[in-house]
Amino acid sequence: MRKFFLASTLLLGAPLTAIAADGMSYTYVEGGWNQLQISSNALDDPKADGGYIRGSFAIAEQVNVFGGWSRVSDTSHYAYSSVKTTLEQPHLGIGYHMPLSERLDFTADIAWNRRTGKSEVQFDGETYRSRTSVNTAVGNFGVRGKPSARTEAWLKAGYMDGNNHFDGTWTGTVGGQVSFNRTWGVVAEGQFYDDFAEYRVGVRASF
């Protein structure tokens, strides 16, 4: 199992003079590109690209609900066949945040995630399809802060577990946002667990 080291001092080391008047929003919609990478010598470290959409809505001063959906796919071509692999992941959860300072929050969340893998093999004029799904639950805690008036950053550590088809594993997430104005910003995020890495780059509208 891969261990993750998250350097939270990146958020704490910035000077306290540049405080954004509008603070951080927990109500937003976001979408963009994502990529799944698998660290496996036997599989030649495969990658799959796709898109995602997600959002969050503050239902109380310190509580928000969130959800989203992502899809990645990859096609491998061989001399007499091709294999297309697709992974879809909807998720739904609830989060809590507590201010530690004027521009740093403690965050915690728990979410349900359904991972559905599909494969389509074309060989000798025939198509063979298979599908498998697993439900997982993941809990995270971390920090979210504003290093400057137009930037945000967040760090999270958590644990993910599922049924008999998914062994529990620790997870780590690091991300950030550069804001153009009160509403629009560009987001980049990486999530790491076991031999997997997921990367996202998207546009966020905050309200």
PDB file of C-alpha atoms in Angstrom:
ATOM      1  CA  MET A   1       0.000   0.000   0.000  1.00  0.00           C
ATOM      2  CA  ARG A   2       1.380   3.331  -1.009  1.00  0.00           C
ATOM      3  CA  LYS A   3       1.874   5.889   1.774  1.00  0.00           C
ATOM      4  CA  PHE A   4       1.160   9.544   1.224  1.00  0.00           C
ATOM      5  CA  PHE A   5       2.894  12.502   2.849  1.00  0.00           C
ATOM      6  CA  LEU A   6       0.924  15.762   2.726  1.00  0.00           C
ATOM      7  CA  ALA A   7       2.829  18.965   3.512  1.00  0.00           C
ATOM      8  CA  SER A   8       0.197  21.126   5.218  1.00  0.00           C
ATOM      9  CA  THR A   9       2.780  23.829   5.929  1.00  0.00           C
ATOM     10  CA  LEU A  10       2.239  25.066   2.357  1.00  0.00           C
ATOM     11  CA  LEU A  11      -1.023  26.568   3.566  1.00  0.00           C
ATOM     12  CA  LEU A  12       0.245  27.775   6.907  1.00  0.00           C
ATOM     13  CA  GLY A  13       3.427  29.422   5.698  1.00  0.00           C
ATOM     14  CA  ALA A  14       1.894  32.246   3.650  1.00  0.00           C
ATOM     15  CA  PRO A  15       1.758  35.742   5.211  1.00  0.00           C
ATOM     16  CA  LEU A  16      -1.455  36.779   6.928  1.00  0.00           C
ATOM     17  CA  THR A  17      -1.654  40.223   5.340  1.00  0.00           C
ATOM     18  CA  ALA A  18      -3.519  39.299   2.133  1.00  0.00           C
ATOM     19  CA  ILE A  19      -6.941  38.187   3.354  1.00  0.00           C
ATOM     20  CA  ALA A  20      -9.704  37.897   0.754  1.00  0.00           C
ATOM     21  CA  ALA A  21     -12.797  39.819   1.787  1.00  0.00           C
ATOM     22  CA  ASP A  22     -15.153  37.279   0.223  1.00  0.00           C
ATOM     23  CA  GLY A  23     -13.597  34.214   1.898  1.00  0.00           C
ATOM     24  CA  MET A  24     -14.051  30.687   0.562  1.00  0.00           C
ATOM     25  CA  SER A  25     -17.273  29.428  -0.943  1.00  0.00           C
ATOM     26  CA  TYR A  26     -18.699  25.947  -0.365  1.00  0.00           C
ATOM     27  CA  THR A  27     -21.327  26.428  -3.081  1.00  0.00           C
ATOM     28  CA  TYR A  28     -19.989  25.876  -6.585  1.00  0.00           C
ATOM     29  CA  VAL A  29     -20.232  23.914  -9.828  1.00  0.00           C
ATOM     30  CA  GLU A  30     -17.181  22.607 -11.652  1.00  0.00           C
ATOM     31  CA  GLY A  31     -16.280  20.574 -14.716  1.00  0.00           C
ATOM     32  CA  GLY A  32     -13.338  19.676 -16.897  1.00  0.00           C
ATOM     33  CA  TRP A  33     -10.772  17.042 -17.878  1.00  0.00           C
ATOM     34  CA  ASN A  34      -9.603  14.145 -15.752  1.00  0.00           C
ATOM     35  CA  GLN A  35      -7.140  11.301 -16.106  1.00  0.00           C
ATOM     36  CA  LEU A  36      -6.713   7.979 -14.305  1.00  0.00           C
ATOM     37  CA  GLN A  37      -3.215   6.499 -14.078  1.00  0.00           C
ATOM     38  CA  ILE A  38      -2.382   3.000 -12.833  1.00  0.00           C
ATOM     39  CA  SER A  39       1.123   2.157 -11.632  1.00  0.00           C
ATOM     40  CA  SER A  40       1.643  -1.386 -12.938  1.00  0.00           C
ATOM     41  CA  ASN A  41       4.699  -2.768 -14.706  1.00  0.00           C
ATOM     42  CA  ALA A  42       2.686  -5.764 -15.897  1.00  0.00           C
ATOM     43  CA  LEU A  43       0.157  -3.471 -17.619  1.00  0.00           C
ATOM     44  CA  ASP A  44       2.762  -0.933 -18.804  1.00  0.00           C
ATOM     45  CA  ASP A  45       1.375   1.852 -16.551  1.00  0.00           C
ATOM     46  CA  PRO A  46      -1.901   2.459 -18.415  1.00  0.00           C
ATOM     47  CA  LYS A  47      -3.691   5.823 -18.546  1.00  0.00           C
ATOM     48  CA  ALA A  48      -7.304   6.699 -19.343  1.00  0.00           C
ATOM     49  CA  ASP A  49      -8.662  10.174 -20.115  1.00  0.00           C
ATOM     50  CA  GLY A  50     -12.133  11.653 -19.859  1.00  0.00           C
ATOM     51  CA  GLY A  51     -14.222  14.329 -18.212  1.00  0.00           C
ATOM     52  CA  TYR A  52     -15.914  15.119 -14.930  1.00  0.00           C
ATOM     53  CA  ILE A  53     -18.538  17.363 -13.391  1.00  0.00           C
ATOM     54  CA  ARG A  54     -19.132  18.018  -9.712  1.00  0.00           C
ATOM     55  CA  GLY A  55     -20.689  20.521  -7.387  1.00  0.00           C
ATOM     56  CA  SER A  56     -21.255  21.517  -3.787  1.00  0.00           C
ATOM     57  CA  PHE A  57     -24.061  23.332  -1.983  1.00  0.00           C
ATOM     58  CA  ALA A  58     -23.899  24.870   1.491  1.00  0.00           C
ATOM     59  CA  ILE A  59     -26.976  23.780   3.452  1.00  0.00           C
ATOM     60  CA  ALA A  60     -25.849  25.405   6.717  1.00  0.00           C
ATOM     61  CA  GLU A  61     -23.123  27.750   7.902  1.00  0.00           C
ATOM     62  CA  GLN A  62     -20.631  24.897   8.337  1.00  0.00           C
ATOM     63  CA  VAL A  63     -22.237  22.028   6.401  1.00  0.00           C
ATOM     64  CA  ASN A  64     -22.357  21.307   2.668  1.00  0.00           C
ATOM     65  CA  VAL A  65     -23.557  18.494   0.444  1.00  0.00           C
ATOM     66  CA  PHE A  66     -21.664  17.554  -2.703  1.00  0.00           C
ATOM     67  CA  GLY A  67     -21.791  15.174  -5.638  1.00  0.00           C
ATOM     68  CA  GLY A  68     -20.428  14.523  -9.072  1.00  0.00           C
ATOM     69  CA  TRP A  69     -19.774  12.125 -11.923  1.00  0.00           C
ATOM     70  CA  SER A  70     -16.666  11.239 -13.909  1.00  0.00           C
ATOM     71  CA  ARG A  71     -15.840   9.004 -16.853  1.00  0.00           C
ATOM     72  CA  VAL A  72     -12.533   7.901 -18.359  1.00  0.00           C
ATOM     73  CA  SER A  73     -11.846   5.475 -21.187  1.00  0.00           C
ATOM     74  CA  ASP A  74      -8.952   4.003 -23.137  1.00  0.00           C
ATOM     75  CA  THR A  75      -8.760   1.814 -26.237  1.00  0.00           C
ATOM     76  CA  SER A  76      -5.899  -0.579 -26.991  1.00  0.00           C
ATOM     77  CA  HIS A  77      -5.452  -1.851 -30.534  1.00  0.00           C
ATOM     78  CA  TYR A  78      -3.820  -5.141 -31.441  1.00  0.00           C
ATOM     79  CA  ALA A  79      -3.194  -7.001 -34.685  1.00  0.00           C
ATOM     80  CA  TYR A  80      -6.580  -8.721 -34.801  1.00  0.00           C
ATOM     81  CA  SER A  81      -8.529  -7.150 -31.954  1.00  0.00           C
ATOM     82  CA  SER A  82      -9.161  -4.047 -29.863  1.00  0.00           C
ATOM     83  CA  VAL A  83     -10.075  -3.571 -26.209  1.00  0.00           C
ATOM     84  CA  LYS A  84     -11.937  -0.514 -24.898  1.00  0.00           C
ATOM     85  CA  THR A  85     -12.020  -0.001 -21.140  1.00  0.00           C
ATOM     86  CA  THR A  86     -14.306   2.551 -19.447  1.00  0.00           C
ATOM     87  CA  LEU A  87     -14.607   3.569 -15.801  1.00  0.00           C
ATOM     88  CA  GLU A  88     -17.548   5.637 -14.530  1.00  0.00           C
ATOM     89  CA  GLN A  89     -17.722   7.042 -11.001  1.00  0.00           C
ATOM     90  CA  PRO A  90     -20.719   8.883  -9.534  1.00  0.00           C
ATOM     91  CA  HIS A  91     -20.354  10.076  -5.943  1.00  0.00           C
ATOM     92  CA  LEU A  92     -22.482  11.788  -3.293  1.00  0.00           C
ATOM     93  CA  GLY A  93     -21.515  13.030   0.146  1.00  0.00           C
ATOM     94  CA  ILE A  94     -21.737  15.522   2.982  1.00  0.00           C
ATOM     95  CA  GLY A  95     -19.025  17.751   4.407  1.00  0.00           C
ATOM     96  CA  TYR A  96     -18.267  19.843   7.482  1.00  0.00           C
ATOM     97  CA  HIS A  97     -15.873  22.763   7.853  1.00  0.00           C
ATOM     98  CA  MET A  98     -14.687  24.792  10.825  1.00  0.00           C
ATOM     99  CA  PRO A  99     -12.609  27.987  10.650  1.00  0.00           C
ATOM    100  CA  LEU A 100      -9.140  27.744  12.178  1.00  0.00           C
ATOM    101  CA  SER A 101      -8.298  31.325  11.225  1.00  0.00           C
ATOM    102  CA  GLU A 102      -9.676  34.039   8.936  1.00  0.00           C
ATOM    103  CA  ARG A 103      -8.411  32.181   5.896  1.00  0.00           C
ATOM    104  CA  LEU A 104      -7.853  28.574   6.942  1.00  0.00           C
ATOM    105  CA  ASP A 105     -10.590  25.959   7.486  1.00  0.00           C
ATOM    106  CA  PHE A 106     -10.510  22.469   8.905  1.00  0.00           C
ATOM    107  CA  THR A 107     -12.563  20.184   6.638  1.00  0.00           C
ATOM    108  CA  ALA A 108     -14.076  16.721   6.999  1.00  0.00           C
ATOM    109  CA  ASP A 109     -16.349  14.768   4.674  1.00  0.00           C
ATOM    110  CA  ILE A 110     -17.788  11.343   3.984  1.00  0.00           C
ATOM    111  CA  ALA A 111     -19.039  10.130   0.621  1.00  0.00           C
ATOM    112  CA  TRP A 112     -20.482   7.183  -1.275  1.00  0.00           C
ATOM    113  CA  ASN A 113     -18.834   6.259  -4.564  1.00  0.00           C
ATOM    114  CA  ARG A 114     -19.919   3.687  -7.139  1.00  0.00           C
ATOM    115  CA  ARG A 115     -17.189   2.492  -9.480  1.00  0.00           C
ATOM    116  CA  THR A 116     -18.371   0.801 -12.659  1.00  0.00           C
ATOM    117  CA  GLY A 117     -15.858  -0.734 -15.034  1.00  0.00           C
ATOM    118  CA  LYS A 118     -16.837  -1.733 -18.564  1.00  0.00           C
ATOM    119  CA  SER A 119     -14.817  -3.559 -21.195  1.00  0.00           C
ATOM    120  CA  GLU A 120     -15.584  -4.068 -24.867  1.00  0.00           C
ATOM    121  CA  VAL A 121     -13.486  -6.525 -26.875  1.00  0.00           C
ATOM    122  CA  GLN A 122     -13.745  -6.671 -30.641  1.00  0.00           C
ATOM    123  CA  PHE A 123     -12.284  -9.798 -32.213  1.00  0.00           C
ATOM    124  CA  ASP A 124     -12.876 -11.476 -35.544  1.00  0.00           C
ATOM    125  CA  GLY A 125     -15.966  -9.381 -36.264  1.00  0.00           C
ATOM    126  CA  GLU A 126     -17.541 -10.121 -32.884  1.00  0.00           C
ATOM    127  CA  THR A 127     -17.992  -7.829 -29.877  1.00  0.00           C
ATOM    128  CA  TYR A 128     -17.760  -9.114 -26.314  1.00  0.00           C
ATOM    129  CA  ARG A 129     -18.818  -6.909 -23.398  1.00  0.00           C
ATOM    130  CA  SER A 130     -18.418  -7.228 -19.643  1.00  0.00           C
ATOM    131  CA  ARG A 131     -19.311  -4.993 -16.712  1.00  0.00           C
ATOM    132  CA  THR A 132     -18.535  -4.928 -13.001  1.00  0.00           C
ATOM    133  CA  SER A 133     -19.408  -2.483 -10.214  1.00  0.00           C
ATOM    134  CA  VAL A 134     -18.334  -1.889  -6.640  1.00  0.00           C
ATOM    135  CA  ASN A 135     -19.668   0.505  -4.000  1.00  0.00           C
ATOM    136  CA  THR A 136     -17.136   2.260  -1.792  1.00  0.00           C
ATOM    137  CA  ALA A 137     -17.254   4.720   1.086  1.00  0.00           C
ATOM    138  CA  VAL A 138     -14.521   7.258   1.752  1.00  0.00           C
ATOM    139  CA  GLY A 139     -13.939   9.580   4.687  1.00  0.00           C
ATOM    140  CA  ASN A 140     -11.519  12.523   4.568  1.00  0.00           C
ATOM    141  CA  PHE A 141     -10.174  15.222   6.836  1.00  0.00           C
ATOM    142  CA  GLY A 142      -7.854  18.076   5.977  1.00  0.00           C
ATOM    143  CA  VAL A 143      -7.434  21.813   5.560  1.00  0.00           C
ATOM    144  CA  ARG A 144      -8.522  24.377   2.981  1.00  0.00           C
ATOM    145  CA  GLY A 145      -7.096  27.857   2.873  1.00  0.00           C
ATOM    146  CA  LYS A 146      -6.255  31.005   0.919  1.00  0.00           C
ATOM    147  CA  PRO A 147      -2.513  31.607   0.461  1.00  0.00           C
ATOM    148  CA  SER A 148      -3.413  34.849  -1.337  1.00  0.00           C
ATOM    149  CA  ALA A 149      -6.455  36.868  -2.373  1.00  0.00           C
ATOM    150  CA  ARG A 150      -6.822  35.026  -5.695  1.00  0.00           C
ATOM    151  CA  THR A 151      -5.641  31.531  -4.780  1.00  0.00           C
ATOM    152  CA  GLU A 152      -6.913  28.612  -2.732  1.00  0.00           C
ATOM    153  CA  ALA A 153      -5.297  25.330  -1.757  1.00  0.00           C
ATOM    154  CA  TRP A 154      -6.487  22.204   0.015  1.00  0.00           C
ATOM    155  CA  LEU A 155      -4.962  19.047   1.447  1.00  0.00           C
ATOM    156  CA  LYS A 156      -6.889  15.971   2.557  1.00  0.00           C
ATOM    157  CA  ALA A 157      -6.091  12.532   3.919  1.00  0.00           C
ATOM    158  CA  GLY A 158      -8.657   9.760   4.136  1.00  0.00           C
ATOM    159  CA  TYR A 159      -9.562   6.097   4.035  1.00  0.00           C
ATOM    160  CA  MET A 160     -11.564   4.288   1.353  1.00  0.00           C
ATOM    161  CA  ASP A 161     -13.248   0.917   1.765  1.00  0.00           C
ATOM    162  CA  GLY A 162     -15.802  -1.188  -0.072  1.00  0.00           C
ATOM    163  CA  ASN A 163     -17.258  -4.653  -0.238  1.00  0.00           C
ATOM    164  CA  ASN A 164     -15.422  -7.947  -0.807  1.00  0.00           C
ATOM    165  CA  HIS A 165     -14.245  -6.786  -4.249  1.00  0.00           C
ATOM    166  CA  PHE A 166     -12.364  -3.736  -2.920  1.00  0.00           C
ATOM    167  CA  ASP A 167      -9.672  -3.743  -0.242  1.00  0.00           C
ATOM    168  CA  GLY A 168      -9.512  -0.732   2.038  1.00  0.00           C
ATOM    169  CA  THR A 169      -6.774   1.808   1.326  1.00  0.00           C
ATOM    170  CA  TRP A 170      -5.547   5.202   2.477  1.00  0.00           C
ATOM    171  CA  THR A 171      -6.000   8.169   0.171  1.00  0.00           C
ATOM    172  CA  GLY A 172      -4.420  11.581  -0.238  1.00  0.00           C
ATOM    173  CA  THR A 173      -5.724  14.620  -2.123  1.00  0.00           C
ATOM    174  CA  VAL A 174      -4.000  17.890  -2.976  1.00  0.00           C
ATOM    175  CA  GLY A 175      -5.546  20.690  -5.015  1.00  0.00           C
ATOM    176  CA  GLY A 176      -5.743  24.377  -5.684  1.00  0.00           C
ATOM    177  CA  GLN A 177      -7.631  27.134  -7.444  1.00  0.00           C
ATOM    178  CA  VAL A 178      -6.661  30.372  -9.152  1.00  0.00           C
ATOM    179  CA  SER A 179      -9.589  32.823  -9.189  1.00  0.00           C
ATOM    180  CA  PHE A 180     -10.176  35.404 -11.908  1.00  0.00           C
ATOM    181  CA  ASN A 181     -12.991  37.129 -10.005  1.00  0.00           C
ATOM    182  CA  ARG A 182     -15.560  36.329  -7.301  1.00  0.00           C
ATOM    183  CA  THR A 183     -17.227  33.690  -9.501  1.00  0.00           C
ATOM    184  CA  TRP A 184     -14.782  32.108 -11.946  1.00  0.00           C
ATOM    185  CA  GLY A 185     -11.602  30.168 -11.339  1.00  0.00           C
ATOM    186  CA  VAL A 186      -9.409  27.349 -12.664  1.00  0.00           C
ATOM    187  CA  VAL A 187      -8.983  24.254 -10.487  1.00  0.00           C
ATOM    188  CA  ALA A 188      -6.316  21.525 -10.484  1.00  0.00           C
ATOM    189  CA  GLU A 189      -6.408  18.480  -8.210  1.00  0.00           C
ATOM    190  CA  GLY A 190      -4.715  15.128  -7.699  1.00  0.00           C
ATOM    191  CA  GLN A 191      -5.997  12.169  -5.708  1.00  0.00           C
ATOM    192  CA  PHE A 192      -3.755   9.212  -4.867  1.00  0.00           C
ATOM    193  CA  TYR A 193      -4.575   5.781  -3.457  1.00  0.00           C
ATOM    194  CA  ASP A 194      -2.874   2.394  -3.631  1.00  0.00           C
ATOM    195  CA  ASP A 195      -1.424   2.149  -7.190  1.00  0.00           C
ATOM    196  CA  PHE A 196      -3.869   4.677  -8.656  1.00  0.00           C
ATOM    197  CA  ALA A 197      -3.623   8.398  -9.333  1.00  0.00           C
ATOM    198  CA  GLU A 198      -6.466  10.628 -10.552  1.00  0.00           C
ATOM    199  CA  TYR A 199      -5.809  14.108 -11.942  1.00  0.00           C
ATOM    200  CA  ARG A 200      -8.386  16.812 -12.693  1.00  0.00           C
ATOM    201  CA  VAL A 201      -8.173  20.217 -14.330  1.00  0.00           C
ATOM    202  CA  GLY A 202     -11.377  22.214 -14.661  1.00  0.00           C
ATOM    203  CA  VAL A 203     -13.279  25.468 -14.430  1.00  0.00           C
ATOM    204  CA  ARG A 204     -15.210  26.336 -11.249  1.00  0.00           C
ATOM    205  CA  ALA A 205     -18.052  28.807 -10.768  1.00  0.00           C
ATOM    206  CA  SER A 206     -18.503  29.754  -7.099  1.00  0.00           C
ATOM    207  CA  PHE A 207     -21.598  31.399  -5.643  1.00  0.00           C
TER     208      PHE A 207
END
